[in-house]
PDB file of C-alpha atoms in Angstrom:
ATOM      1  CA  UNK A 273      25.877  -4.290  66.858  1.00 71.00           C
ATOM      2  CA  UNK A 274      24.704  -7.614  65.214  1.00 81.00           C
ATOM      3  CA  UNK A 275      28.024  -8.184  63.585  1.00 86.00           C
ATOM      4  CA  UNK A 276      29.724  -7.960  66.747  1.00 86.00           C
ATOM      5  CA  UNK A 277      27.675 -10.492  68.144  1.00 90.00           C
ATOM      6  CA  UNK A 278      27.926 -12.628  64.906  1.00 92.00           C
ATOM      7  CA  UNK A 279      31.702 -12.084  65.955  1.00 92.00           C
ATOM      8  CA  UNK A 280      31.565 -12.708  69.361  1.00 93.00           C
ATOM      9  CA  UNK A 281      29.931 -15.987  68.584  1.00 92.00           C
ATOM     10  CA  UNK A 282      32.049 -17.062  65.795  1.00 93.00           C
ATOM     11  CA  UNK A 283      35.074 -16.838  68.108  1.00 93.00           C
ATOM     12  CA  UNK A 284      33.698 -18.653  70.877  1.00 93.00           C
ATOM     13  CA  UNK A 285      33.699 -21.582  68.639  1.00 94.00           C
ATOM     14  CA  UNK A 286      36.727 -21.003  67.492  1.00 94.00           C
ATOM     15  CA  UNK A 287      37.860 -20.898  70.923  1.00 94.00           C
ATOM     16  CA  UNK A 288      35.674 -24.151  71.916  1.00 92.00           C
ATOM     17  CA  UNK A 289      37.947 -25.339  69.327  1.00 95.00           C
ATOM     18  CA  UNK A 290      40.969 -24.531  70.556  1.00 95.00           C
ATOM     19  CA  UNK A 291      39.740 -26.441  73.749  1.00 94.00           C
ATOM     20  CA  UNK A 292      39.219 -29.760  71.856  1.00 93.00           C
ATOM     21  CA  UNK A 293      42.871 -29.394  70.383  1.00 95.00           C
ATOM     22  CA  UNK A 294      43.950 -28.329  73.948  1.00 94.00           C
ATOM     23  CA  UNK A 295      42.506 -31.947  75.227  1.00 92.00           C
ATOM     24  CA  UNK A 296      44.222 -33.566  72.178  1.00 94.00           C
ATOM     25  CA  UNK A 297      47.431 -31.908  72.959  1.00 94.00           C
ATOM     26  CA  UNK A 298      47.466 -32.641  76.677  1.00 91.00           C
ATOM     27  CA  UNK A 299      46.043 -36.576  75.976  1.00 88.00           C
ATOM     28  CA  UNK A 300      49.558 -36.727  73.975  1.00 91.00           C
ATOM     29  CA  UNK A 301      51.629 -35.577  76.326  1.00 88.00           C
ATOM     30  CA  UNK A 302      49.556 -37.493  79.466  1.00 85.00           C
ATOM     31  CA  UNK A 303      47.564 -40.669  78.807  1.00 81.00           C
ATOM     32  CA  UNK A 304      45.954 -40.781  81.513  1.00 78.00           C
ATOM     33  CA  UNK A 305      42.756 -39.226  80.369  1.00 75.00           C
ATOM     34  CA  UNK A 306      42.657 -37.148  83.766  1.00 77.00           C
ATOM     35  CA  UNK A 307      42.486 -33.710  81.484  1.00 85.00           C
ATOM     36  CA  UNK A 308      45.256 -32.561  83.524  1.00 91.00           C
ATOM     37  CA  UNK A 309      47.066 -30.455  80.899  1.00 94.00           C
ATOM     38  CA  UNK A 310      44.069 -29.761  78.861  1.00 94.00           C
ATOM     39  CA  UNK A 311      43.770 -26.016  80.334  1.00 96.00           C
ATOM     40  CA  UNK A 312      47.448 -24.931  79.308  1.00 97.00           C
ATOM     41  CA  UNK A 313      47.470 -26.424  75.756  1.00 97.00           C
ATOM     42  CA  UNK A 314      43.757 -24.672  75.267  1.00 97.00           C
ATOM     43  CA  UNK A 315      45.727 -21.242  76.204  1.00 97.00           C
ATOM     44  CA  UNK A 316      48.600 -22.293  74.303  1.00 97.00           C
ATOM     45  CA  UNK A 317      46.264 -22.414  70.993  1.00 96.00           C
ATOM     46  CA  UNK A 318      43.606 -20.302  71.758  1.00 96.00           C
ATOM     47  CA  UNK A 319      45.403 -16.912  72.834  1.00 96.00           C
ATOM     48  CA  UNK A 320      45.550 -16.246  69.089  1.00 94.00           C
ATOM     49  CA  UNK A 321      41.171 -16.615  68.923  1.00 95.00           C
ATOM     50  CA  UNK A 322      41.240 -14.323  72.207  1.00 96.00           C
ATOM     51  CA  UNK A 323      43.558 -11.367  71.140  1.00 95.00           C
ATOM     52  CA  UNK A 324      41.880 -11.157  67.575  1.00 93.00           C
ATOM     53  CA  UNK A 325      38.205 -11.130  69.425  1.00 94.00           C
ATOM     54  CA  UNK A 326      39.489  -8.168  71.487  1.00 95.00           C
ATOM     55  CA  UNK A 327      40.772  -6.429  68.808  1.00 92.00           C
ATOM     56  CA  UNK A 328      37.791  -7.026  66.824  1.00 92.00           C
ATOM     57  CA  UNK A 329      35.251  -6.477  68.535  1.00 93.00           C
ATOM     58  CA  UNK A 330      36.340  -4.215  71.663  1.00 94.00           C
ATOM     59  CA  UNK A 331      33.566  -4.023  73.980  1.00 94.00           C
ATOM     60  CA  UNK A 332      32.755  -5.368  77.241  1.00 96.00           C
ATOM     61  CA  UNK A 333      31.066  -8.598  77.160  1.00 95.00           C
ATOM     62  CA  UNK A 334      32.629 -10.428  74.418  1.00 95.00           C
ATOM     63  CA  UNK A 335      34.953 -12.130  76.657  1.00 97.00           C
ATOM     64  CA  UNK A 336      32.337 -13.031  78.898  1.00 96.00           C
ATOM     65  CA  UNK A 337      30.306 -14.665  76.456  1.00 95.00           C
ATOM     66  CA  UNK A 338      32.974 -16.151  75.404  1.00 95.00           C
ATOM     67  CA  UNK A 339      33.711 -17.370  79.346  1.00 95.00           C
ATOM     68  CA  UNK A 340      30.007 -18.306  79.510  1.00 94.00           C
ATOM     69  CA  UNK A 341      30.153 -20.813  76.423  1.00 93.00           C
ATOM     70  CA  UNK A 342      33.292 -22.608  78.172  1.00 91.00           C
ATOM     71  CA  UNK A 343      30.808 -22.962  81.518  1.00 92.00           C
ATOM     72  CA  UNK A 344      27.903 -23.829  79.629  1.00 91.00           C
ATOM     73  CA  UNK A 345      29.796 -26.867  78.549  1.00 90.00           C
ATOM     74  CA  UNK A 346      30.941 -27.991  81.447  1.00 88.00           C
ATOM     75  CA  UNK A 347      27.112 -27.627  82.529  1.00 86.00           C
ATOM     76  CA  UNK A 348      25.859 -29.383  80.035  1.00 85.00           C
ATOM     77  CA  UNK A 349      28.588 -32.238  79.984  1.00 81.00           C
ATOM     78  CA  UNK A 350      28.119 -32.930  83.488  1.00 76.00           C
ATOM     79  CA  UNK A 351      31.535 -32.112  84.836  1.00 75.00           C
ATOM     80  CA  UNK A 352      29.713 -31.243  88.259  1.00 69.00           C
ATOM     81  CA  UNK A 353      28.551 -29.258  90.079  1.00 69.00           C
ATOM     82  CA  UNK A 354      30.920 -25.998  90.305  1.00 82.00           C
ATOM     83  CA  UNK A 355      32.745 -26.805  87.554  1.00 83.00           C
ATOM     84  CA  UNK A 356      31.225 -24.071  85.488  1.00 88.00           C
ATOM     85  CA  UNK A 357      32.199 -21.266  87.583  1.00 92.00           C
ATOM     86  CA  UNK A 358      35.796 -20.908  86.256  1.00 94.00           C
ATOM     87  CA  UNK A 359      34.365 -19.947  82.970  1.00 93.00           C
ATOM     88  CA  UNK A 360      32.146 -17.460  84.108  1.00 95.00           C
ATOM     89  CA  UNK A 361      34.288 -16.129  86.755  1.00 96.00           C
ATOM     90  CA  UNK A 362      37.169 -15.745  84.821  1.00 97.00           C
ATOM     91  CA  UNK A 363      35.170 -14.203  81.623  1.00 96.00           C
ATOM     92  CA  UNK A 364      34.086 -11.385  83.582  1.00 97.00           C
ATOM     93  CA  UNK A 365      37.463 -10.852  85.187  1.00 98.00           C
ATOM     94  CA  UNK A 366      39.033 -10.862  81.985  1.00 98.00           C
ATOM     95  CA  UNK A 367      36.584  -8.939  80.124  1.00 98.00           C
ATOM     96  CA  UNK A 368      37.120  -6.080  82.743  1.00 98.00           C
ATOM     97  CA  UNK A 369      40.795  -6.147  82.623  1.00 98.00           C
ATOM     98  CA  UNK A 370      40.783  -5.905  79.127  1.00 97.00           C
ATOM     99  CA  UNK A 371      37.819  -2.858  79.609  1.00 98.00           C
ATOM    100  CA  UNK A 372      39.940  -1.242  82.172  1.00 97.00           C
ATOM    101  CA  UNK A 373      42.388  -0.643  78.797  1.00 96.00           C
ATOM    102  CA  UNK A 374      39.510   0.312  76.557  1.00 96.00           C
ATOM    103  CA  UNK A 375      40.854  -2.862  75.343  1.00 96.00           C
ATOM    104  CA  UNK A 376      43.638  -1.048  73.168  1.00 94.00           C
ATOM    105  CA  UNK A 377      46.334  -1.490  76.062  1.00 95.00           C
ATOM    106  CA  UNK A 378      48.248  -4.540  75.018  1.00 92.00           C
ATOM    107  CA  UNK A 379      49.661  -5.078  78.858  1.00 95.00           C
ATOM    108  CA  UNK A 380      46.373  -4.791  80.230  1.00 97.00           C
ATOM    109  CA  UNK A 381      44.847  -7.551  77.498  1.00 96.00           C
ATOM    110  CA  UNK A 382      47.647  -9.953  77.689  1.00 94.00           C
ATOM    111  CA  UNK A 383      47.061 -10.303  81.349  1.00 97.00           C
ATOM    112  CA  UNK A 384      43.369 -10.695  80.703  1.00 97.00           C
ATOM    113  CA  UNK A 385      44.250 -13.177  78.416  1.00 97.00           C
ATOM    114  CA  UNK A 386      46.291 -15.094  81.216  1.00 97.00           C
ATOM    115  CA  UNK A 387      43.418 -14.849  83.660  1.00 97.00           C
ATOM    116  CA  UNK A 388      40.903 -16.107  81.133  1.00 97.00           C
ATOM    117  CA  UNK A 389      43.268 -18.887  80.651  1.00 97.00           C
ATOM    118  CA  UNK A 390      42.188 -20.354  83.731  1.00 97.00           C
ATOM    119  CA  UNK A 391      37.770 -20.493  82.685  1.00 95.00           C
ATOM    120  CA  UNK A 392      38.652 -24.532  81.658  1.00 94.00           C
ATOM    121  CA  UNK A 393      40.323 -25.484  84.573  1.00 94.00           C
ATOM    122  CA  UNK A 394      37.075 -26.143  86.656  1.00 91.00           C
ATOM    123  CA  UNK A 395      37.241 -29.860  86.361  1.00 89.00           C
ATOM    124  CA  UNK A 396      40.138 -30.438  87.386  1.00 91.00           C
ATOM    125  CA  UNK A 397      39.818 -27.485  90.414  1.00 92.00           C
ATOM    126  CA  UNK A 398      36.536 -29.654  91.546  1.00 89.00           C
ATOM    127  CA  UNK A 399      38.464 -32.766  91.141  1.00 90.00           C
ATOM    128  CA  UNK A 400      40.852 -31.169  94.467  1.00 93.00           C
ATOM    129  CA  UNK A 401      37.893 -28.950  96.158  1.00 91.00           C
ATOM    130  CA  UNK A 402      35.296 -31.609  96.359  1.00 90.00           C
ATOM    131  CA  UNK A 403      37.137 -34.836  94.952  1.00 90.00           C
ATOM    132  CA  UNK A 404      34.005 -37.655  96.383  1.00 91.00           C
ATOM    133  CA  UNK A 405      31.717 -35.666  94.661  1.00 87.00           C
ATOM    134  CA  UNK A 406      33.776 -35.547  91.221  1.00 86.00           C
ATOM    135  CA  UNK A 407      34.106 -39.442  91.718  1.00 89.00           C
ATOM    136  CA  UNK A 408      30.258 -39.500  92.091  1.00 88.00           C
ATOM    137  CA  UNK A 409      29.421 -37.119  88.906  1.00 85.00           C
ATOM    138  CA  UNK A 410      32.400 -39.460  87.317  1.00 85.00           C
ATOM    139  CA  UNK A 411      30.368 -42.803  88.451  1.00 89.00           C
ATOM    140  CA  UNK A 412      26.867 -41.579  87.220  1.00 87.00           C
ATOM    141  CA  UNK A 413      28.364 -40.732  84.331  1.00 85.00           C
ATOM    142  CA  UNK A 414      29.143 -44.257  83.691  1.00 89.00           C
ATOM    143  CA  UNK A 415      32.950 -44.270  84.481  1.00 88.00           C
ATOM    144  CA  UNK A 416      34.481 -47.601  85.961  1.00 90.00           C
ATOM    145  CA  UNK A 417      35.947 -47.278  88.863  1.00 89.00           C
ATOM    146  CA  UNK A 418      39.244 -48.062  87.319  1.00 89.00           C
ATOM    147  CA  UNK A 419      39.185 -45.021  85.034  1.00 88.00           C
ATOM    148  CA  UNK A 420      38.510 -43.060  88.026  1.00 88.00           C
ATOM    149  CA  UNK A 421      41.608 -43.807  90.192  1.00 87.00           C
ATOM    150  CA  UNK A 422      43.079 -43.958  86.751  1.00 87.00           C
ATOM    151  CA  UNK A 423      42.395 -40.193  86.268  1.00 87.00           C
ATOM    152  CA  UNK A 424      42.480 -39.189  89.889  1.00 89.00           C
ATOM    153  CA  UNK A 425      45.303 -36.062  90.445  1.00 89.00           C
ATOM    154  CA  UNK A 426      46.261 -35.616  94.312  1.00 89.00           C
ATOM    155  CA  UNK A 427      46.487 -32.079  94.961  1.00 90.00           C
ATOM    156  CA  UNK A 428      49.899 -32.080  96.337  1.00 93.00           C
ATOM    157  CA  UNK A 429      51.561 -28.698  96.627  1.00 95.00           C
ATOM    158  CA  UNK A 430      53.683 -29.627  93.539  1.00 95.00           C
ATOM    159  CA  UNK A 431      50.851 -30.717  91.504  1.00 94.00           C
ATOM    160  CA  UNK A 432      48.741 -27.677  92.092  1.00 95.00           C
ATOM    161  CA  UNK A 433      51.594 -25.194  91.387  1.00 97.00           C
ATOM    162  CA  UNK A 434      52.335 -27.500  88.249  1.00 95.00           C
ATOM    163  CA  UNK A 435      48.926 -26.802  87.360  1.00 96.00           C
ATOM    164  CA  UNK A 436      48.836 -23.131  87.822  1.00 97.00           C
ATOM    165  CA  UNK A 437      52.301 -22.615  86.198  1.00 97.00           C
ATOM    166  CA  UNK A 438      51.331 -24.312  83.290  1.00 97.00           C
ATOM    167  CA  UNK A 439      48.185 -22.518  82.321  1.00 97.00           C
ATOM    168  CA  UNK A 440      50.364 -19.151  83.092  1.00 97.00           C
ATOM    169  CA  UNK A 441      52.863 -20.436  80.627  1.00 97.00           C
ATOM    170  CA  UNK A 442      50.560 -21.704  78.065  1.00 97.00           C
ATOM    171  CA  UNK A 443      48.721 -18.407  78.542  1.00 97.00           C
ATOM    172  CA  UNK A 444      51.824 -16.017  78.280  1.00 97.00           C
ATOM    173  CA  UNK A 445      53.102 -17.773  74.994  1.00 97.00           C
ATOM    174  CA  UNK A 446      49.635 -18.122  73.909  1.00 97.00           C
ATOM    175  CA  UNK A 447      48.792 -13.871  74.190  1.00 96.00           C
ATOM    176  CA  UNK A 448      52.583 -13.587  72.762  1.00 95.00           C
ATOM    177  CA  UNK A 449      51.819 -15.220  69.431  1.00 95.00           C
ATOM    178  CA  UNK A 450      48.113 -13.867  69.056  1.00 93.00           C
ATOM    179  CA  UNK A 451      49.485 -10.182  70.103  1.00 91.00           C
ATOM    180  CA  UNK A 452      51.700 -10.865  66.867  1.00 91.00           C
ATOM    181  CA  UNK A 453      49.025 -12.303  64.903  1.00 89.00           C
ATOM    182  CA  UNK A 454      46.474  -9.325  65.739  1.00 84.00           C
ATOM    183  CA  UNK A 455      48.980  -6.781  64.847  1.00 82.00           C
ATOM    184  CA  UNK A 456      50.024  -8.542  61.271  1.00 82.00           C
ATOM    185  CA  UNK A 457      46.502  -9.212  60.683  1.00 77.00           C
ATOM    186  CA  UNK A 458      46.144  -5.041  61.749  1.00 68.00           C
ATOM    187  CA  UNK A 459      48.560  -4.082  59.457  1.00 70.00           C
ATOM    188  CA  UNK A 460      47.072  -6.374  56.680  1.00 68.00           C
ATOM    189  CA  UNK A 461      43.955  -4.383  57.148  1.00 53.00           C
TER     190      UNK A 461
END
């Protein structure tokens, strides 16, 4: 039981690190700073941490916790209010997906994996839902107001089903390449 929390929480920051090479990944391709493509680079790279965890340590709740670290950053970085919920939200979702497969059926956690894709898109979700707010939490932050209608996304029909579509893809080539990782790293063992 302790080493499969020592696991669980090894992999989260494995996967927090995924999400800082997801930011540097989508800052390269958009310099706008606005985040936009942060969430499908962070699925890109991290659906290798995520299929290992499941296979590692298959019970329910390591997915959450690993959902709950993602919102506990975006709590603690200020993001605003409601940003967290993505993480948490999609954690649990994910985590009983995966559970609904005893976390053995490979189907069942690849589309976990591409609904736990979504836990870091809650900035840029509260950015659309509530976007004078996010301009306020950006403000008090310290942000000029240049960097703010610098970073602004309208959430046009195209943009959001940009958005969506690229998290899916990220997250369907990310659970492709850790579903072949897991299984060499299985066969290894």
């Amino acid at each position: 039981m302790k080493k499969s929390i020592l696991t669980t929480l090894l992999f989260a920051v494995l996967y927090f690190l995924c999400m800082g090479i997801g930011v540097l990944l989508g800052n390269l391709l958009d310099q706008t700073g606005n985040m936009f493509y942060a969430p499908a680079f962070t699925a890109l790279v991290g659906g290798s941490v995520y299929m290992i965890l499941v296979a590692k340590v298959p019970r329910f709740g390591a997915i959450t916790t690993i959902g709950l670290v993602m919102a506990l950053f975006f709590l603690g970085t200020k993001h605003g209010a409601g940003a967290f919920l993505p993480g948490i939200i999609c954690g649990l979702l994910a985590d009983g997906i995966a559970h609904l497969g005893k976390y053995k059926d490979q189907t069942k956690n690849f589309l976990s994996f591409v609904i736990f894709a979504f836990s870091t898109s809650g900035p840029i979700l509260l950015m659309w839902i509530t976007p004078k707010a996010y301009m306020a939490t950006l403000l008090a932050r310290g942000k000029s107001q240049e960097y703010i209608d610098r970073i602004m996304v309208a959430p046009n029909p195209g943009t959001v089903l940009l958005f969506i579509a690229s998290i899916a893809i990220g997250a369907l080539v990310g659970a492709l390449i850790g579903q072949a990782l897991s299984k060499k790293l299985a066969q290894k063992i």
